[in-house]
Short mmCIF file of C-alpha atoms and ligand atoms in Angstrom, two decimals:
data_model
loop_
_atom_site.label_atom_id
_atom_site.label_comp_id
_atom_site.label_asym_id
_atom_site.label_seq_id
_atom_site.Cartn_x
_atom_site.Cartn_y
_atom_site.Cartn_z
CA MET A 4 0.01 0.00 0.00
CA SER A 5 1.37 3.48 -0.84
CA ASP A 6 2.36 5.93 1.92
CA PRO A 7 -0.49 8.22 2.99
CA ILE A 8 -0.75 11.87 2.02
CA LEU A 9 0.45 13.99 4.96
CA ILE A 10 -1.47 17.08 6.11
CA VAL A 11 0.18 19.40 8.64
CA GLY A 12 -2.42 21.07 10.89
CA ALA A 13 -5.74 19.81 12.26
CA GLY A 14 -7.49 23.19 11.96
CA ILE A 15 -10.55 23.76 9.81
CA GLY A 16 -8.58 23.57 6.53
CA GLY A 17 -6.56 20.48 7.41
CA LEU A 18 -9.42 18.35 8.78
CA ASN A 19 -11.70 19.36 5.89
CA ALA A 20 -9.02 18.46 3.32
CA ALA A 21 -8.46 15.10 5.01
CA LEU A 22 -12.14 14.28 4.65
CA ALA A 23 -12.27 15.55 1.06
CA LEU A 24 -9.30 13.28 0.16
CA ALA A 25 -10.55 10.26 2.11
CA THR A 26 -14.03 10.62 0.55
CA ARG A 27 -12.26 10.16 -2.81
CA GLY A 28 -10.43 7.03 -1.64
CA HIS A 29 -7.04 8.41 -0.48
CA ARG A 30 -5.28 7.51 2.75
CA VAL A 31 -4.35 10.54 4.84
CA THR A 32 -2.39 11.23 8.03
CA VAL A 33 -3.05 14.56 9.75
CA LEU A 34 -0.27 15.81 12.03
CA GLU A 35 -1.16 18.49 14.59
CA ARG A 36 1.25 20.37 16.83
CA ALA A 37 -1.20 20.67 19.75
CA ALA A 38 -1.35 17.75 22.16
CA GLU A 39 -5.13 17.88 22.08
CA ILE A 40 -7.81 19.55 19.98
CA THR A 41 -8.97 22.31 22.29
CA GLU A 42 -11.94 24.59 21.95
CA VAL A 43 -10.28 27.85 21.00
CA GLY A 44 -11.77 30.66 18.99
CA ALA A 45 -15.22 32.06 18.57
CA GLY A 46 -17.57 32.41 15.64
CA LEU A 47 -17.05 31.58 11.98
CA GLN A 48 -19.49 32.28 9.15
CA LEU A 49 -20.22 29.47 6.69
CA SER A 50 -21.73 30.74 3.45
CA PRO A 51 -23.43 28.43 0.88
CA ASN A 52 -20.16 27.83 -1.04
CA ALA A 53 -18.59 26.37 2.15
CA CYS A 54 -21.76 24.48 3.12
CA HIS A 55 -21.85 22.72 -0.27
CA CYS A 56 -18.34 21.35 0.50
CA LEU A 57 -19.33 20.32 4.03
CA ARG A 58 -22.33 18.47 2.63
CA GLN A 59 -20.11 16.63 0.14
CA ILE A 60 -17.88 15.25 2.91
CA GLY A 61 -20.88 14.28 5.04
CA VAL A 62 -20.56 16.76 7.92
CA LEU A 63 -23.09 19.49 7.05
CA GLU A 64 -25.82 17.90 9.14
CA SER A 65 -23.71 17.65 12.31
CA VAL A 66 -22.32 21.16 11.80
CA ALA A 67 -25.84 22.57 11.23
CA ALA A 68 -27.11 20.85 14.39
CA ARG A 69 -24.68 22.94 16.48
CA ALA A 70 -24.83 26.10 14.35
CA THR A 71 -27.43 28.82 13.73
CA ALA A 72 -28.99 30.16 10.54
CA PRO A 73 -29.61 33.89 11.17
CA ASP A 74 -32.60 35.55 9.46
CA ALA A 75 -30.63 38.51 8.14
CA ILE A 76 -27.61 40.77 8.47
CA HIS A 77 -28.95 43.79 10.30
CA VAL A 78 -26.68 46.72 9.37
CA ARG A 79 -26.76 49.67 11.79
CA SER A 80 -24.87 52.87 12.39
CA GLY A 81 -22.59 52.43 15.41
CA HIS A 82 -22.96 56.09 16.28
CA SER A 83 -26.72 56.71 15.94
CA GLY A 84 -27.91 53.11 16.30
CA ALA A 85 -30.24 53.62 13.28
CA THR A 86 -30.88 50.74 10.92
CA ILE A 87 -29.13 51.23 7.58
CA THR A 88 -30.42 48.11 5.87
CA ARG A 89 -31.13 44.37 6.29
CA LEU A 90 -29.62 41.68 4.05
CA PRO A 91 -31.83 38.56 4.05
CA LEU A 92 -29.92 35.36 4.86
CA SER A 93 -32.17 32.48 5.86
CA PRO A 94 -34.02 30.93 4.11
CA TYR A 95 -33.38 33.38 1.24
CA LEU A 96 -29.81 32.24 0.44
CA GLU A 97 -30.58 28.54 0.80
CA ASP A 98 -33.46 28.93 -1.70
CA LEU A 99 -31.11 30.74 -4.05
CA TYR A 100 -27.99 28.58 -3.78
CA GLY A 101 -29.17 25.21 -2.47
CA ALA A 102 -27.12 25.35 0.73
CA PRO A 103 -27.60 27.32 3.95
CA TYR A 104 -25.75 30.32 5.42
CA LEU A 105 -24.69 29.25 8.92
CA VAL A 106 -22.78 30.77 11.78
CA SER A 107 -20.87 28.29 13.88
CA HIS A 108 -18.56 28.31 16.86
CA ARG A 109 -15.08 27.50 15.50
CA ALA A 110 -14.83 24.76 18.13
CA ASP A 111 -18.14 23.18 17.01
CA LEU A 112 -17.05 23.12 13.37
CA GLN A 113 -13.65 21.71 14.32
CA ARG A 114 -15.28 19.09 16.56
CA ALA A 115 -17.67 17.96 13.79
CA LEU A 116 -14.76 17.64 11.34
CA HIS A 117 -12.57 15.94 13.94
CA GLU A 118 -15.25 13.39 14.82
CA ALA A 119 -15.81 12.58 11.13
CA CYS A 120 -12.05 12.16 10.62
CA GLU A 121 -11.75 9.89 13.69
CA ALA A 122 -14.57 7.75 12.31
CA HIS A 123 -13.03 7.43 8.83
CA GLU A 124 -10.97 4.30 8.17
CA ARG A 125 -8.64 6.07 5.71
CA ILE A 126 -7.72 8.93 8.10
CA GLU A 127 -5.24 8.87 10.97
CA ILE A 128 -4.74 11.89 13.27
CA ARG A 129 -1.50 12.23 15.18
CA LEU A 130 -1.53 14.95 17.85
CA GLY A 131 1.62 16.36 19.45
CA HIS A 132 3.46 16.40 16.09
CA ALA A 133 4.98 19.81 15.26
CA PHE A 134 6.29 20.13 11.71
CA ALA A 135 10.04 20.80 11.86
CA GLY A 136 11.31 20.62 8.26
CA ARG A 137 11.41 18.62 5.08
CA GLU A 138 13.94 17.09 2.71
CA THR A 139 13.82 15.40 -0.67
CA GLY A 140 13.43 11.63 -0.33
CA SER A 141 14.02 8.95 -2.93
CA ASN A 142 12.02 9.10 -6.19
CA GLY A 143 11.09 12.72 -5.63
CA ARG A 144 9.19 11.94 -2.45
CA VAL A 145 9.12 14.23 0.55
CA LEU A 146 10.65 13.38 3.93
CA ALA A 147 8.85 15.44 6.57
CA ARG A 148 10.30 15.86 10.06
CA PHE A 149 8.17 16.33 13.18
CA GLU A 150 9.04 17.14 16.80
CA THR A 151 7.15 15.01 19.31
CA ALA A 152 7.39 14.61 23.08
CA GLU A 153 9.54 11.52 22.45
CA GLY A 154 11.94 13.23 20.02
CA GLN A 155 12.02 13.65 16.24
CA THR A 156 10.22 11.42 13.77
CA THR A 157 10.47 11.41 9.96
CA LEU A 158 7.67 10.38 7.61
CA GLU A 159 7.80 9.79 3.86
CA THR A 160 4.99 10.86 1.57
CA PRO A 161 4.23 11.49 -2.09
CA LEU A 162 2.39 14.71 -1.08
CA LEU A 163 2.83 17.02 1.88
CA ILE A 164 0.05 19.56 2.47
CA GLY A 165 0.71 22.53 4.74
CA ALA A 166 -2.58 23.49 6.41
CA ASP A 167 -0.81 24.95 9.43
CA GLY A 168 -2.39 28.39 9.52
CA VAL A 169 -1.29 31.94 8.89
CA TRP A 170 2.12 31.54 10.60
CA SER A 171 2.76 28.32 8.64
CA ALA A 172 6.04 26.48 9.29
CA VAL A 173 5.56 24.50 6.06
CA ARG A 174 5.32 27.76 4.07
CA LYS A 175 8.70 28.83 5.46
CA THR A 176 10.36 25.83 3.75
CA ILE A 177 9.07 26.84 0.30
CA PRO A 178 11.48 28.96 -1.75
CA GLY A 179 10.02 32.40 -2.56
CA ALA A 180 6.99 31.92 -0.33
CA ALA A 181 5.00 34.99 0.74
CA GLN A 182 5.31 36.22 4.32
CA ALA A 183 2.50 36.81 6.81
CA THR A 184 2.13 40.50 7.58
CA PHE A 185 0.21 42.29 10.30
CA THR A 186 -2.61 44.40 8.83
CA GLY A 187 -2.84 47.10 11.51
CA ARG A 188 -6.28 45.79 12.61
CA THR A 189 -7.13 43.89 15.77
CA ALA A 190 -10.15 41.66 16.47
CA TYR A 191 -11.63 41.54 19.99
CA ARG A 192 -13.96 38.67 20.79
CA ALA A 193 -16.28 37.72 23.62
CA THR A 194 -19.18 35.34 24.11
CA LEU A 195 -22.27 35.76 26.29
CA PRO A 196 -24.93 33.32 27.45
CA ALA A 197 -28.12 33.83 25.40
CA GLU A 198 -30.13 34.83 28.53
CA LEU A 199 -28.14 38.08 28.77
CA VAL A 200 -28.97 39.15 25.21
CA PRO A 201 -32.21 40.85 24.00
CA ALA A 202 -34.29 38.29 22.08
CA ASP A 203 -34.40 40.35 18.86
CA GLU A 204 -30.58 40.39 18.72
CA MET A 205 -30.55 36.57 18.79
CA ARG A 206 -32.27 36.24 15.40
CA ASP A 207 -29.88 38.18 13.16
CA THR A 208 -26.24 38.74 12.44
CA GLY A 209 -25.60 42.28 13.66
CA LEU A 210 -23.19 44.55 11.80
CA TRP A 211 -22.59 48.02 13.33
CA LEU A 212 -20.47 50.44 11.32
CA GLY A 213 -18.41 53.13 13.06
CA SER A 214 -15.47 55.36 12.50
CA GLU A 215 -12.27 53.22 12.45
CA ALA A 216 -14.17 50.32 14.08
CA HIS A 217 -17.04 47.96 13.48
CA LEU A 218 -18.88 45.38 15.52
CA VAL A 219 -20.26 42.01 14.37
CA HIS A 220 -22.38 39.67 16.48
CA TYR A 221 -24.49 36.57 16.02
CA PRO A 222 -25.98 33.66 17.97
CA LEU A 223 -23.86 30.54 18.43
CA GLU A 224 -24.33 26.96 19.62
CA ALA A 225 -27.87 26.63 18.20
CA GLY A 226 -28.90 29.81 20.04
CA ARG A 227 -27.40 29.01 23.46
CA SER A 228 -24.72 31.70 23.29
CA PHE A 229 -23.90 34.98 21.58
CA ASN A 230 -20.69 35.90 19.81
CA LEU A 231 -19.36 39.47 19.69
CA VAL A 232 -16.37 40.51 17.57
CA ALA A 233 -15.22 44.13 17.50
CA LEU A 234 -12.68 45.04 14.83
CA ILE A 235 -10.60 48.15 15.26
CA ARG A 236 -7.61 49.86 13.69
CA GLU A 237 -4.73 49.17 16.06
CA ASP A 238 -1.07 48.55 15.38
CA TRP A 239 -0.58 45.77 17.91
CA GLN A 240 1.47 42.74 16.83
CA GLU A 241 1.62 39.37 18.54
CA GLU A 242 1.30 35.83 17.19
CA THR A 243 -1.58 34.61 19.33
CA TRP A 244 -5.32 33.93 19.00
CA SER A 245 -6.21 34.73 22.58
CA ALA A 246 -4.40 37.69 24.18
CA PRO A 247 -5.99 39.14 27.34
CA VAL A 248 -7.60 42.56 26.99
CA ALA A 249 -7.67 45.60 29.28
CA ARG A 250 -11.47 45.86 29.15
CA ASP A 251 -11.85 49.53 30.14
CA THR A 252 -9.21 50.75 27.68
CA PHE A 253 -10.86 48.74 24.89
CA LEU A 254 -14.36 50.06 25.70
CA LYS A 255 -13.10 53.68 25.47
CA THR A 256 -12.96 53.18 21.67
CA PHE A 257 -16.74 52.97 21.72
CA THR A 258 -17.51 55.87 24.09
CA ARG A 259 -19.35 57.78 21.35
CA TRP A 260 -21.33 54.78 20.11
CA ALA A 261 -25.12 54.48 20.41
CA PRO A 262 -26.50 53.23 23.80
CA SER A 263 -28.01 50.17 22.04
CA ALA A 264 -24.54 49.10 20.85
CA ARG A 265 -22.89 50.02 24.16
CA ARG A 266 -25.36 47.82 26.04
CA LEU A 267 -23.99 44.83 24.12
CA LEU A 268 -20.34 45.85 24.32
CA ASP A 269 -20.48 46.56 28.07
CA GLN A 270 -21.87 43.12 28.96
CA PRO A 271 -18.88 40.75 28.71
CA GLU A 272 -16.49 40.76 31.65
CA THR A 273 -13.73 39.27 29.54
CA TRP A 274 -12.58 40.02 26.03
CA LEU A 275 -9.74 38.32 24.15
CA LYS A 276 -7.96 39.72 21.15
CA TRP A 277 -5.87 38.67 18.16
CA ALA A 278 -3.95 40.70 15.61
CA LEU A 279 -5.26 40.28 12.07
CA CYS A 280 -2.58 38.96 9.73
CA GLY A 281 -2.64 38.40 6.01
CA VAL A 282 -0.70 36.42 3.41
CA ASP A 283 -0.97 37.90 -0.10
CA ALA A 284 -2.52 35.16 -2.25
CA LEU A 285 -0.74 36.43 -5.36
CA ALA A 286 2.72 36.92 -3.82
CA GLY A 287 3.81 33.34 -3.08
CA PRO A 288 4.02 30.09 -5.05
CA TRP A 289 1.61 28.08 -2.77
CA GLY A 290 3.94 25.09 -2.99
CA THR A 291 6.88 23.46 -4.62
CA GLY A 292 6.94 20.46 -6.89
CA GLY A 293 9.02 18.44 -9.35
CA GLU A 294 12.33 16.93 -8.20
CA ASN A 295 11.81 18.13 -4.62
CA GLY A 296 8.59 16.16 -4.16
CA GLN A 297 5.22 17.77 -3.85
CA THR A 298 4.53 20.23 -1.06
CA LEU A 299 1.39 22.38 -1.28
CA LEU A 300 -0.27 24.96 0.97
CA LEU A 301 -3.92 25.54 1.70
CA GLY A 302 -6.11 27.79 3.83
CA ASP A 303 -4.52 30.55 5.88
CA ALA A 304 -1.05 29.10 5.22
CA ALA A 305 -1.47 30.05 1.53
CA HIS A 306 -3.70 33.13 1.83
CA GLY A 307 -4.59 34.26 5.35
CA MET A 308 -7.06 37.14 4.95
CA LEU A 309 -8.93 39.87 6.78
CA PRO A 310 -12.29 38.56 8.08
CA PHE A 311 -14.29 41.44 6.49
CA ALA A 312 -15.82 39.25 3.79
CA ALA A 313 -16.36 36.40 6.33
CA GLN A 314 -14.62 34.00 3.92
CA GLY A 315 -11.41 32.86 5.72
CA ALA A 316 -12.74 29.44 6.72
CA ALA A 317 -14.80 29.13 3.51
CA MET A 318 -11.74 29.62 1.28
CA ALA A 319 -9.78 27.00 3.29
CA ILE A 320 -12.72 24.61 2.87
CA GLU A 321 -12.98 25.28 -0.89
CA ASP A 322 -9.19 24.70 -1.27
CA GLY A 323 -9.57 21.20 0.22
CA ALA A 324 -12.36 20.21 -2.20
CA VAL A 325 -10.43 21.45 -5.25
CA LEU A 326 -7.13 19.90 -4.19
CA ALA A 327 -8.74 16.55 -3.39
CA ASP A 328 -10.34 16.49 -6.85
CA LEU A 329 -7.01 17.31 -8.55
CA VAL A 330 -5.10 14.69 -6.53
CA THR A 331 -7.71 12.13 -7.59
CA ARG A 332 -7.51 13.03 -11.26
CA LEU A 333 -3.73 13.53 -11.55
CA GLY A 334 -2.30 11.43 -8.69
CA PRO A 335 -0.56 12.74 -5.55
CA SER A 336 2.95 12.89 -7.04
CA ASP A 337 2.09 14.32 -10.44
CA THR A 338 4.23 17.42 -10.98
CA ARG A 339 1.32 19.23 -12.73
CA LEU A 340 -0.56 19.35 -9.43
CA LEU A 341 0.77 22.69 -8.21
CA ALA A 342 0.16 24.53 -11.49
CA ALA A 343 -3.38 23.12 -11.79
CA TYR A 344 -4.18 23.98 -8.17
CA LYS A 345 -2.94 27.56 -8.58
CA THR A 346 -4.89 28.01 -11.81
CA LEU A 347 -8.11 26.96 -10.10
CA ARG A 348 -7.66 28.82 -6.82
CA LYS A 349 -5.35 31.86 -6.93
CA GLU A 350 -7.47 34.29 -8.88
CA ARG A 351 -10.65 33.54 -6.93
CA VAL A 352 -8.94 33.75 -3.53
CA ALA A 353 -7.12 36.98 -4.47
CA LYS A 354 -10.47 38.50 -5.50
CA VAL A 355 -11.98 37.49 -2.15
CA GLN A 356 -8.99 39.02 -0.34
CA ALA A 357 -9.47 42.27 -2.27
CA THR A 358 -13.19 42.27 -1.39
CA ALA A 359 -12.33 41.82 2.30
CA ARG A 360 -9.85 44.71 2.18
CA SER A 361 -12.34 46.95 0.44
CA ASN A 362 -15.14 46.05 2.92
CA GLY A 363 -12.74 47.01 5.73
CA GLU A 364 -12.21 50.47 4.24
CA ILE A 365 -15.95 50.99 3.65
CA TYR A 366 -17.03 49.74 7.10
CA HIS A 367 -14.59 52.11 8.89
CA LEU A 368 -15.39 55.36 7.03
CA SER A 369 -16.14 58.47 9.04
CA GLY A 370 -17.80 61.90 8.57
CA PRO A 371 -19.47 62.76 5.25
CA MET A 372 -18.03 59.62 3.59
CA ALA A 373 -19.82 57.47 6.17
CA LEU A 374 -23.10 59.33 5.57
CA ALA A 375 -22.71 58.79 1.82
CA ARG A 376 -22.04 55.07 2.40
CA ASP A 377 -25.14 54.73 4.58
CA THR A 378 -27.31 56.46 1.93
CA VAL A 379 -25.98 54.23 -0.85
CA MET A 380 -26.62 51.10 1.25
CA ARG A 381 -30.15 52.25 2.11
CA VAL A 382 -31.03 53.03 -1.47
CA ALA A 383 -29.49 49.81 -2.84
CA GLY A 384 -31.36 47.64 -0.31
CA GLY A 385 -30.35 44.31 1.21
CA ARG A 386 -30.98 42.03 -1.79
CA ASN A 387 -28.97 44.18 -4.15
CA LEU A 388 -26.10 44.41 -1.69
CA LEU A 389 -26.12 40.60 -1.36
CA ARG A 390 -26.05 40.24 -5.11
CA ARG A 391 -22.51 41.69 -5.06
CA GLN A 392 -21.44 38.50 -3.25
CA ASP A 393 -23.17 36.24 -5.78
CA TRP A 394 -19.85 35.18 -7.39
CA ILE A 395 -18.63 34.04 -3.95
CA TYR A 396 -21.78 32.20 -2.81
CA ARG A 397 -22.70 30.47 -6.06
CA TRP A 398 -19.42 28.50 -6.22
CA GLN A 399 -19.75 24.71 -5.85
CA PRO A 400 -17.08 22.01 -5.33
CA PRO A 401 -16.20 19.58 -8.13
CA ALA A 402 -18.43 16.48 -8.04
CA VAL A 403 -17.03 13.39 -6.27
C1 FAD B 12 -6.64 28.60 17.95
C2 FAD B 12 -7.32 29.31 16.83
C3 FAD B 12 -8.41 30.16 17.10
C4 FAD B 12 -9.02 30.84 16.05
N1 FAD B 12 -10.09 31.65 16.33
C5 FAD B 12 -10.73 32.29 15.32
C6 FAD B 12 -11.90 33.10 15.57
O1 FAD B 12 -12.34 33.24 16.71
N2 FAD B 12 -12.51 33.71 14.52
C7 FAD B 12 -12.03 33.59 13.24
O2 FAD B 12 -12.57 34.16 12.31
N3 FAD B 12 -10.94 32.81 12.97
C8 FAD B 12 -10.30 32.16 13.98
N4 FAD B 12 -9.21 31.37 13.69
C9 FAD B 12 -8.76 31.30 12.29
C10 FAD B 12 -9.63 30.42 11.42
O3 FAD B 12 -9.77 29.14 11.99
C11 FAD B 12 -8.96 30.33 10.08
O4 FAD B 12 -8.82 31.63 9.53
C12 FAD B 12 -9.70 29.54 9.02
O5 FAD B 12 -10.56 28.59 9.56
C13 FAD B 12 -8.70 28.84 8.09
O6 FAD B 12 -8.22 27.71 8.75
P1 FAD B 12 -6.80 27.00 8.56
O7 FAD B 12 -7.06 25.54 8.78
O8 FAD B 12 -6.17 27.41 7.30
O9 FAD B 12 -5.92 27.55 9.73
P2 FAD B 12 -6.09 27.36 11.35
O10 FAD B 12 -7.53 27.27 11.71
O11 FAD B 12 -5.27 28.46 11.90
O12 FAD B 12 -5.42 25.94 11.64
C14 FAD B 12 -4.03 25.69 11.59
C15 FAD B 12 -3.71 24.45 12.41
O13 FAD B 12 -2.32 24.11 12.22
C16 FAD B 12 -1.73 23.82 13.48
N5 FAD B 12 -0.27 24.09 13.37
C17 FAD B 12 0.35 25.29 13.31
N6 FAD B 12 1.68 25.10 13.20
C18 FAD B 12 1.90 23.79 13.18
C19 FAD B 12 3.09 22.98 13.06
N7 FAD B 12 4.33 23.53 12.96
N8 FAD B 12 2.97 21.63 13.06
C20 FAD B 12 1.73 21.06 13.15
N9 FAD B 12 0.57 21.77 13.27
C21 FAD B 12 0.66 23.11 13.28
C22 FAD B 12 -2.45 24.75 14.44
O14 FAD B 12 -2.34 24.30 15.78
C23 FAD B 12 -3.90 24.66 13.91
O15 FAD B 12 -4.57 23.57 14.44
C24 FAD B 12 -8.55 30.69 14.70
C25 FAD B 12 -7.47 29.82 14.44
C26 FAD B 12 -6.86 29.14 15.49
C27 FAD B 12 -5.69 28.19 15.19
#
């Protein structure tokens, strides 16, 4: 039997890719640095393009059981509290695209993917394995080295996939690879029990637009909790997902916000923050092939992006479906793999990255520019605004 395909990282991208490959008959070993899969993070949005992929690998039902399908995105002015517009989500998008728009706790999505991987006979997950480097093996195969509690171990594979996140160690071994850069924005997150949140806020995704800051919130865990993420311009740089926050200093940013928004922001006792980093999708090669064996990147490792189009997890999920299809059609050691993968993914992902950057600029406008933005959004209306995302949502994975 041939050696399994190796995936570095048991995050959303890595576990999803393992299932996409195993569904198509490949054996996969996933190697994760953490000693256990812990419940870190907060909410992620799963648009129809991502949900089609999750359905294909058999996890949509279990993800949906722990997720929520908000009625709409309720866009409000952070300063006046006035409604700007409402973008219909559920069931409108499912009727349109054949898959739902869900919001899920990152831990719930990861748990559903993890459970499906554990149950799959062609997938093995090895925790406590930190990728430490790679060399060329015999016949153009890759020798990947991992640090474990017992020392170093080396594994041979026809295909090494780096799904190890925005600060990817696999990416650093690829000649000419792009670097992760801090974007000058910071995300603050908190969760609340549903009982502490007004009932009408539990139905929608809330989007409040303010000068140099915006606030997003939505229900999580099938309506049992409430996720708040505030995104502000701040030049703070640290490689962590969960830095502690000085609550009072953070809340000062929102002193001039409407009482209705402040009531939500004031509730959580504890906020955590992470610095938003990006990897330019067009800058790096996304992998290396030929004589050196095949090493490819997916998800944040290839193209970490600002969350302002809510597509970070979705793009990682799409990558896995496309890559699994190519590996099946070409074979895991075919040197055309990298070129075919880039052709199918780079342009789309770069366009999503540009949309996220542009949304960030628009959301954080102030003064007359903000008033003009609000008027344009009101006049356009929710359905027309959603139509601008049609090219993102209508995407579907290649058939199995
Ligand atoms: C702990 C954590 C919390 C997060 N919280 C949020 C959040 O609240 N909201 C949000 O929008 N996004 C969050 N994200 C990011 C979000 O999950 C990703 O943007 C998106 O899902 C793409 O996923 P990915 O699989 O490419 O990367 P990630 O989800 O970052 O997964 C990368 C995986 O690789 C593992 N890894 C890293 N280095 C190595 C190594 N050297 N060897 C082996 N394994 C390695 C990591 O432990 C992780 O499990 C979080 C990510 C992490 C890791």
